[in-house]
Every structure is written in structure tokens, then in C-alpha cells.
Amino acid sequence: MDRLSLTETNESGEFILPLFFNNQQESLMIDIRSGSGLGDSLYLQGVVRELVNRGETDITVRTNFPDVFHSIKDHIHTVPFTKENTKQTAVYTLRMGEPTSYFQDCCISAGLQGSVDFKMDWSVKNTDLIAELKSHNKPILLVQMVRKPMARDDGFAENLVPNCDRIQEALDQIGDKAYKVLIGAGENLHPFEGIDLDLSNKTTLHDILDLGYSCDAMLGYCSFMVPLAEQFSKNVLFIWSRKGLKDKHSFVRKVTPRKVLHRKSSRYVIDDCTPQELEKAVNEIFKEGPTDPIFPWENCSYSR
């Protein structure tokens, strides 16, 4: 298929230029961004990694988190995030009503077609930290600190935060079967009991990626933990907010597990589930299972 000659615009009227659709197009000068958050950059890393693997050599990435791109830093150029004059994006916000996952939407936004593996190639940087965690001879469980969604102070999307008592209930069920490590940054809105090591506001981004790469499973809610877990194919249990699914804002209502989650290793329960349903989900968290995409790329139909 030939590269499209037409352009699209996003909700702000900015032009979006499709990059290319297969491995046989000539190299392009690529200047690309996603959103401004950590989760956005994690998704963008998966897109840019694929561009590098397809032979693109002139790539500028606009990001607030250049360390996310460490494994491909020799093949790209990172600059501070800005939306100004951006014509190439890897975003999911323009396809919230479509039957594709967030990562697939980022690929579609960037113009990628064909199989794209959501993956980060990583090697541990803080070996002392990971060695200390592994010395406890238990599975390592990353637990997400509760903070304001999207780092916003206006209350928008606050209903994406689930009933945190259900997260505590899951932690209580896990008990001493795992070594529980709390991660995150910002104000902790709901401290948890039973955490073995509180690393909230104490880690570098490299540390977070080391922990994501090295842990055995994760527990959290809809946030940057989704792409963190999925790029490393980790088992993860998300507690989803029923209030979010009923939010007055249509965008927030569309932030559903079916829309967001990409891999079969990503499990979820709604926060009004029964104790038995939560217990069953918790019991699955350390079991090995399939990690392939929930919706195989070749079965994803979409139009431009």
C-alpha cells in the first residue's frame, strides 16, 4: 500500500502526517510526539522502537521522559516535549470509541501497519536495588501509589481512581506470599498497609524501569502502570473504577479495560466486584499465562 498523501487533523486542529505503512518505503525525517505524561512516552517508545527496527534513521522524539528511550538512544534524538508545530503523533485520544487498544491506536496514529510488538529492550541499571529485592526470595510485586489522575488539579478524571479499599483487600490476600514494593511520584492520596518497601518519590525513572523489568507482577489501576507492565509482558491486576465508567465526561467513560488493555497478561476487576471475584483475580496474579495481544493486529480493522 502506498503512503497516504492526505493529512488529518486532531481535535486541536493540528495536522497529523501519516509516517509510512510498511517496510518498503523510503526513509523519512520523523519528528514525533505523544502526550506529555510518562504513560504516553512509554507508548511512544514502542512506536519509535518499531520505526528504528524498520530502518528509520532520522527520528526526533519530543518527550518529557528521555530516559524511557535509553535502549534506542543511539538511533534517535530527543528534545523537550512540545505540541508546537508537531505534525506527527502517536496518540490514542483520537480513537477512544474504536475497538482497538491504546497501543494499537498509537501505532495507527503514527501510520504504522503490520505486526508491531509492544516491547522495550532493557537491561538493569541499578543492580544493587534489584539484587536487594531478590534477596528476600519472594516474588516481587510492584504496587502503584495512588495519586491524582493525569496530574490534574481541576478534578477531571478523578473518578478513574478506584475504591482503594479493594486494592488494600488484594494486598491483604497476597500477604507475605510476595515482597510488595510501592512505586510512584507525587502526593500519596491513599497509603496502603502491608507494603514491604516504600519507594514512592524515591526512585529515578531508570529505577522504575528496572523494577518493571525485574518484578514478577504488578497491582494498580489505570495509569502509567498499564504500558509499564505491557511493554515487559508482566502479569498485572488492575482495579477498575465503576465511577469512572459512569463519569459525566464521555472521555472518562470511554477509559474502559477493553479499550485500554493490550495484552492477555493484563487482568482486571471492577471495584464493585464480589470478594470471591477479587480473590480469584488475585490468585491468578502470579500464574504464568499468555502475554500476546488481546486483539491480534491482523484482526484489527480500521479506516482512515
Coordinates of C-alpha atoms in Angstrom, one line a residue:
M1 CA 0.0 0.0 0.0
D2 CA 1.3 3.4 -0.9
R3 CA 1.9 6.1 1.7
L4 CA -1.2 8.3 2.1
S5 CA -0.8 11.7 0.6
L6 CA -3.6 13.2 2.7
T7 CA -3.3 14.6 6.1
E8 CA -5.6 14.5 9.1
T9 CA -6.2 17.0 11.9
N10 CA -6.6 16.3 15.6
E11 CA -9.1 17.9 18.0
S12 CA -6.9 21.0 18.3
G13 CA -6.8 21.4 14.5
E14 CA -3.1 20.3 14.4
F15 CA -2.1 18.3 11.3
I16 CA -1.2 14.7 11.7
L17 CA 1.1 13.3 9.0
P18 CA 1.0 9.5 8.5
L19 CA 4.5 8.2 8.5
F20 CA 4.5 5.0 6.5
F21 CA 2.7 1.8 6.2
N22 CA 5.2 -1.0 5.5
N23 CA 8.8 -1.8 5.5
Q24 CA 9.4 -0.8 1.9
Q25 CA 9.0 2.9 2.0
E26 CA 12.0 5.3 1.7
S27 CA 13.4 6.7 4.9
L28 CA 11.7 9.8 6.3
M29 CA 12.6 12.7 8.5
I30 CA 10.4 12.0 11.5
D31 CA 9.5 14.5 14.3
I32 CA 7.1 12.7 16.6
R33 CA 5.4 13.1 19.9
S34 CA 2.7 11.5 22.1
G35 CA 1.1 13.1 25.1
S36 CA 3.1 14.8 27.9
G37 CA 2.8 12.1 30.6
L38 CA 5.0 9.1 31.5
G39 CA 2.5 6.6 30.2
D40 CA 2.3 8.5 26.8
S41 CA 6.1 8.3 26.5
L42 CA 6.0 4.6 27.3
Y43 CA 3.6 4.0 24.4
L44 CA 5.6 6.3 22.2
Q45 CA 8.7 4.2 22.9
G46 CA 7.0 1.2 21.5
V47 CA 6.2 3.1 18.3
V48 CA 9.6 4.6 17.9
R49 CA 11.3 1.3 18.6
E50 CA 9.4 -0.2 15.7
L51 CA 10.4 2.8 13.5
V52 CA 14.0 2.1 14.3
N53 CA 13.6 -1.6 13.6
R54 CA 12.1 -0.8 10.2
G55 CA 15.2 1.2 9.3
E56 CA 14.3 4.8 10.0
T57 CA 17.4 6.7 10.9
D58 CA 16.3 10.4 11.2
I59 CA 13.9 10.5 14.2
T60 CA 13.3 13.3 16.6
V61 CA 11.3 12.4 19.7
R62 CA 9.5 15.1 21.7
T63 CA 9.2 13.8 25.3
N64 CA 9.4 14.9 28.9
F65 CA 11.0 11.5 29.7
P66 CA 14.1 10.9 27.5
D67 CA 15.2 8.0 29.8
V68 CA 12.3 6.0 28.5
F69 CA 14.2 5.8 25.2
H70 CA 17.5 4.8 26.6
S71 CA 17.7 1.5 24.8
I72 CA 17.3 3.2 21.4
K73 CA 19.1 6.4 22.3
D74 CA 21.8 5.8 19.7
H75 CA 19.3 5.8 16.9
I76 CA 17.1 8.8 17.8
H77 CA 17.3 12.4 19.0
T78 CA 15.2 13.5 22.0
V79 CA 14.1 17.1 22.6
P80 CA 11.8 18.5 25.3
F81 CA 8.1 17.9 24.8
T82 CA 6.0 20.4 23.0
K83 CA 2.9 20.3 20.8
E84 CA 4.0 23.4 18.8
N85 CA 4.4 22.7 15.1
T86 CA 4.1 18.9 15.6
K87 CA 2.7 17.1 12.5
Q88 CA 3.5 13.5 13.5
T89 CA 1.9 11.9 16.6
A90 CA 1.5 8.6 18.3
V91 CA -1.7 9.2 20.4
Y92 CA -4.7 7.2 21.4
T93 CA -7.0 10.1 22.3
L94 CA -8.5 10.5 18.8
R95 CA -9.8 6.9 18.7
M96 CA -11.5 6.5 22.1
G97 CA -14.6 5.0 20.5
E98 CA -12.8 2.5 18.3
P99 CA -12.4 -1.3 19.1
T100 CA -8.6 -1.1 19.3
S101 CA -6.3 -0.9 22.3
Y102 CA -4.4 2.2 23.3
F103 CA -1.1 0.9 21.9
Q104 CA -2.7 0.0 18.6
D105 CA -4.2 3.4 18.4
C106 CA -0.8 5.0 18.9
C107 CA 0.5 2.8 16.0
I108 CA -2.4 3.8 13.8
S109 CA -1.9 7.5 14.7
A110 CA 1.8 7.2 13.6
G111 CA 0.8 5.4 10.4
L112 CA 2.3 2.0 11.2
Q113 CA 0.7 -1.0 9.6
G114 CA 1.5 -4.7 10.1
S115 CA 2.6 -6.5 13.2
V116 CA 4.0 -4.2 15.9
D117 CA 5.3 -5.8 19.1
F118 CA 4.8 -3.5 22.2
K119 CA 8.2 -4.1 23.8
M120 CA 11.0 -2.3 25.5
D121 CA 14.5 -3.7 25.2
W122 CA 16.0 -3.1 28.7
S123 CA 18.9 -4.0 30.9
V124 CA 19.1 -3.3 34.6
K125 CA 21.0 -0.2 35.6
N126 CA 20.6 -0.2 39.4
T127 CA 21.8 -3.7 40.0
D128 CA 22.2 -3.2 43.8
L129 CA 18.5 -2.3 44.2
I130 CA 17.3 -5.3 42.2
A131 CA 19.7 -7.7 44.0
E132 CA 18.4 -6.4 47.4
L133 CA 14.8 -7.1 46.3
K134 CA 15.6 -10.5 45.0
S135 CA 17.5 -11.4 48.2
H136 CA 14.1 -11.8 50.0
N137 CA 13.4 -14.9 47.9
K138 CA 9.8 -14.0 47.2
P139 CA 8.0 -12.9 44.1
I140 CA 8.4 -9.1 43.6
L141 CA 5.1 -7.3 43.4
L142 CA 5.0 -3.7 42.3
V143 CA 2.2 -1.7 43.8
Q144 CA 1.1 1.6 42.4
M145 CA 0.9 4.6 44.7
V146 CA -2.5 6.4 44.4
R147 CA -2.2 9.9 43.0
K148 CA -4.3 12.5 41.1
P149 CA -5.1 11.1 37.6
M150 CA -3.2 12.8 34.8
A151 CA -1.6 15.1 37.5
R152 CA -4.6 17.4 37.2
D153 CA -5.8 19.7 40.0
D154 CA -9.2 20.5 38.4
G155 CA -10.8 17.2 39.4
F156 CA -11.1 16.0 35.8
A157 CA -10.8 12.2 35.6
E158 CA -10.7 11.9 39.4
N159 CA -13.2 9.0 39.1
L160 CA -10.6 6.9 37.4
V161 CA -9.2 6.3 40.8
P162 CA -11.0 3.2 42.1
N163 CA -12.2 2.4 45.6
C164 CA -8.7 1.9 47.1
D165 CA -10.1 -0.3 49.9
R166 CA -10.3 -3.0 47.2
I167 CA -6.6 -2.6 46.4
Q168 CA -5.9 -2.9 50.1
E169 CA -8.1 -6.0 50.1
A170 CA -6.0 -7.5 47.3
L171 CA -2.8 -6.7 49.3
D172 CA -4.2 -8.4 52.3
Q173 CA -5.0 -11.5 50.3
I174 CA -1.4 -11.6 48.9
G175 CA 0.0 -11.2 52.4
D176 CA 3.6 -12.5 52.8
K177 CA 3.4 -14.5 49.5
A178 CA 5.2 -11.6 47.8
Y179 CA 7.6 -8.8 48.5
K180 CA 5.5 -5.7 47.9
V181 CA 7.2 -2.6 46.6
L182 CA 5.3 0.7 46.4
I183 CA 6.2 3.0 43.4
G184 CA 5.0 6.3 42.1
A185 CA 5.6 10.1 42.5
G186 CA 3.6 13.0 43.8
E187 CA 1.2 13.2 46.7
N188 CA 0.1 9.8 48.1
L189 CA -3.7 10.0 48.4
H190 CA -4.2 6.6 50.0
P191 CA -1.4 5.0 52.0
F192 CA -1.5 1.2 52.0
E193 CA -0.8 -1.2 54.8
G194 CA 1.5 -4.2 54.4
I195 CA 4.0 -2.6 52.0
D196 CA 7.4 -4.1 52.4
L197 CA 9.4 -1.3 50.8
D198 CA 8.0 2.2 50.1
L199 CA 9.9 3.6 47.1
S200 CA 7.4 6.3 46.3
N201 CA 9.1 9.6 45.5
K202 CA 12.5 7.9 46.0
T203 CA 13.3 6.5 42.6
T204 CA 14.7 7.7 39.3
L205 CA 13.0 6.8 36.1
H206 CA 15.7 4.3 35.4
D207 CA 14.8 2.7 38.7
I208 CA 11.1 2.5 37.8
L209 CA 12.1 0.7 34.5
D210 CA 14.5 -1.6 36.3
L211 CA 11.7 -2.5 38.7
G212 CA 9.2 -3.0 35.9
Y213 CA 11.6 -5.2 34.0
S214 CA 12.6 -7.3 37.1
C215 CA 9.4 -7.7 39.0
D216 CA 7.2 -10.8 38.9
A217 CA 3.8 -9.0 38.9
M218 CA 2.1 -5.6 39.4
L219 CA -1.0 -4.3 41.1
G220 CA -2.6 -1.0 40.4
Y221 CA -5.2 0.9 38.5
C222 CA -5.5 2.7 35.1
S223 CA -2.3 4.8 34.8
F224 CA 1.3 4.6 33.5
M225 CA 1.4 1.1 35.1
V226 CA -0.6 -0.2 32.0
P227 CA 2.2 0.4 29.5
L228 CA 4.9 -0.3 32.1
A229 CA 3.5 -3.8 32.6
E230 CA 2.6 -4.4 29.0
Q231 CA 5.9 -3.4 27.4
F232 CA 7.6 -6.0 29.7
S233 CA 4.8 -8.6 29.3
K234 CA 4.2 -8.7 33.1
N235 CA 1.2 -10.2 34.8
V236 CA -0.7 -7.3 36.3
L237 CA -4.1 -6.9 38.1
F238 CA -5.9 -3.6 37.6
I239 CA -8.7 -2.5 39.9
W240 CA -11.0 -0.5 37.6
S241 CA -13.3 2.2 38.9
R242 CA -17.1 1.8 38.4
K243 CA -17.4 5.6 39.0
G244 CA -15.1 6.2 36.1
L245 CA -17.2 4.0 33.8
K246 CA -20.2 6.2 34.7
D247 CA -18.4 9.5 34.7
K248 CA -20.3 12.6 33.4
H249 CA -17.4 13.2 30.9
S250 CA -17.6 11.0 27.8
F251 CA -13.9 10.8 27.5
V252 CA -13.5 9.3 31.0
R253 CA -16.4 6.9 30.4
K254 CA -14.5 5.5 27.4
V255 CA -11.5 4.7 29.5
T256 CA -12.6 1.0 29.8
P257 CA -10.5 -2.1 30.3
R258 CA -11.4 -3.3 26.8
K259 CA -10.2 0.0 25.3
V260 CA -7.0 0.4 27.3
L261 CA -5.6 -3.0 27.8
H262 CA -3.5 -4.6 25.1
R263 CA -2.1 -7.9 26.5
K264 CA -3.7 -11.0 27.8
S265 CA -1.4 -10.8 30.8
S266 CA -3.3 -7.6 31.9
R267 CA -6.2 -8.7 34.1
Y268 CA -8.8 -6.5 35.8
V269 CA -11.7 -6.5 38.1
I270 CA -14.2 -3.6 38.7
D271 CA -14.1 -2.2 42.2
D272 CA -17.6 -3.3 42.9
C273 CA -16.8 -6.9 42.3
T274 CA -17.6 -9.5 44.9
P275 CA -15.0 -10.7 47.4
Q276 CA -14.9 -14.0 45.6
E277 CA -14.2 -12.4 42.2
L278 CA -11.4 -10.4 43.7
E279 CA -9.9 -13.4 45.4
K280 CA -10.0 -15.3 42.1
A281 CA -8.2 -12.5 40.3
V282 CA -5.6 -12.2 43.0
N283 CA -4.9 -15.9 42.9
E284 CA -4.1 -15.6 39.2
I285 CA -1.7 -12.7 39.5
F286 CA 1.5 -14.9 39.8
K287 CA 0.4 -17.6 37.4
E288 CA 2.0 -17.8 34.0
G289 CA -0.3 -17.3 31.1
P290 CA -0.4 -15.9 27.6
T291 CA 1.0 -12.4 27.0
D292 CA 0.1 -12.0 23.4
P293 CA -2.2 -9.1 22.4
I294 CA -5.9 -9.3 23.4
F295 CA -6.8 -8.2 19.9
P296 CA -4.3 -9.5 17.3
W297 CA -3.1 -6.8 15.0
E298 CA -4.1 -8.7 11.9
N299 CA -7.7 -8.9 13.2
C300 CA -7.8 -5.1 13.8
S301 CA -9.9 -3.4 11.1
Y302 CA -9.7 0.3 10.9
S303 CA -10.2 3.0 8.4
R304 CA -8.7 6.5 7.9

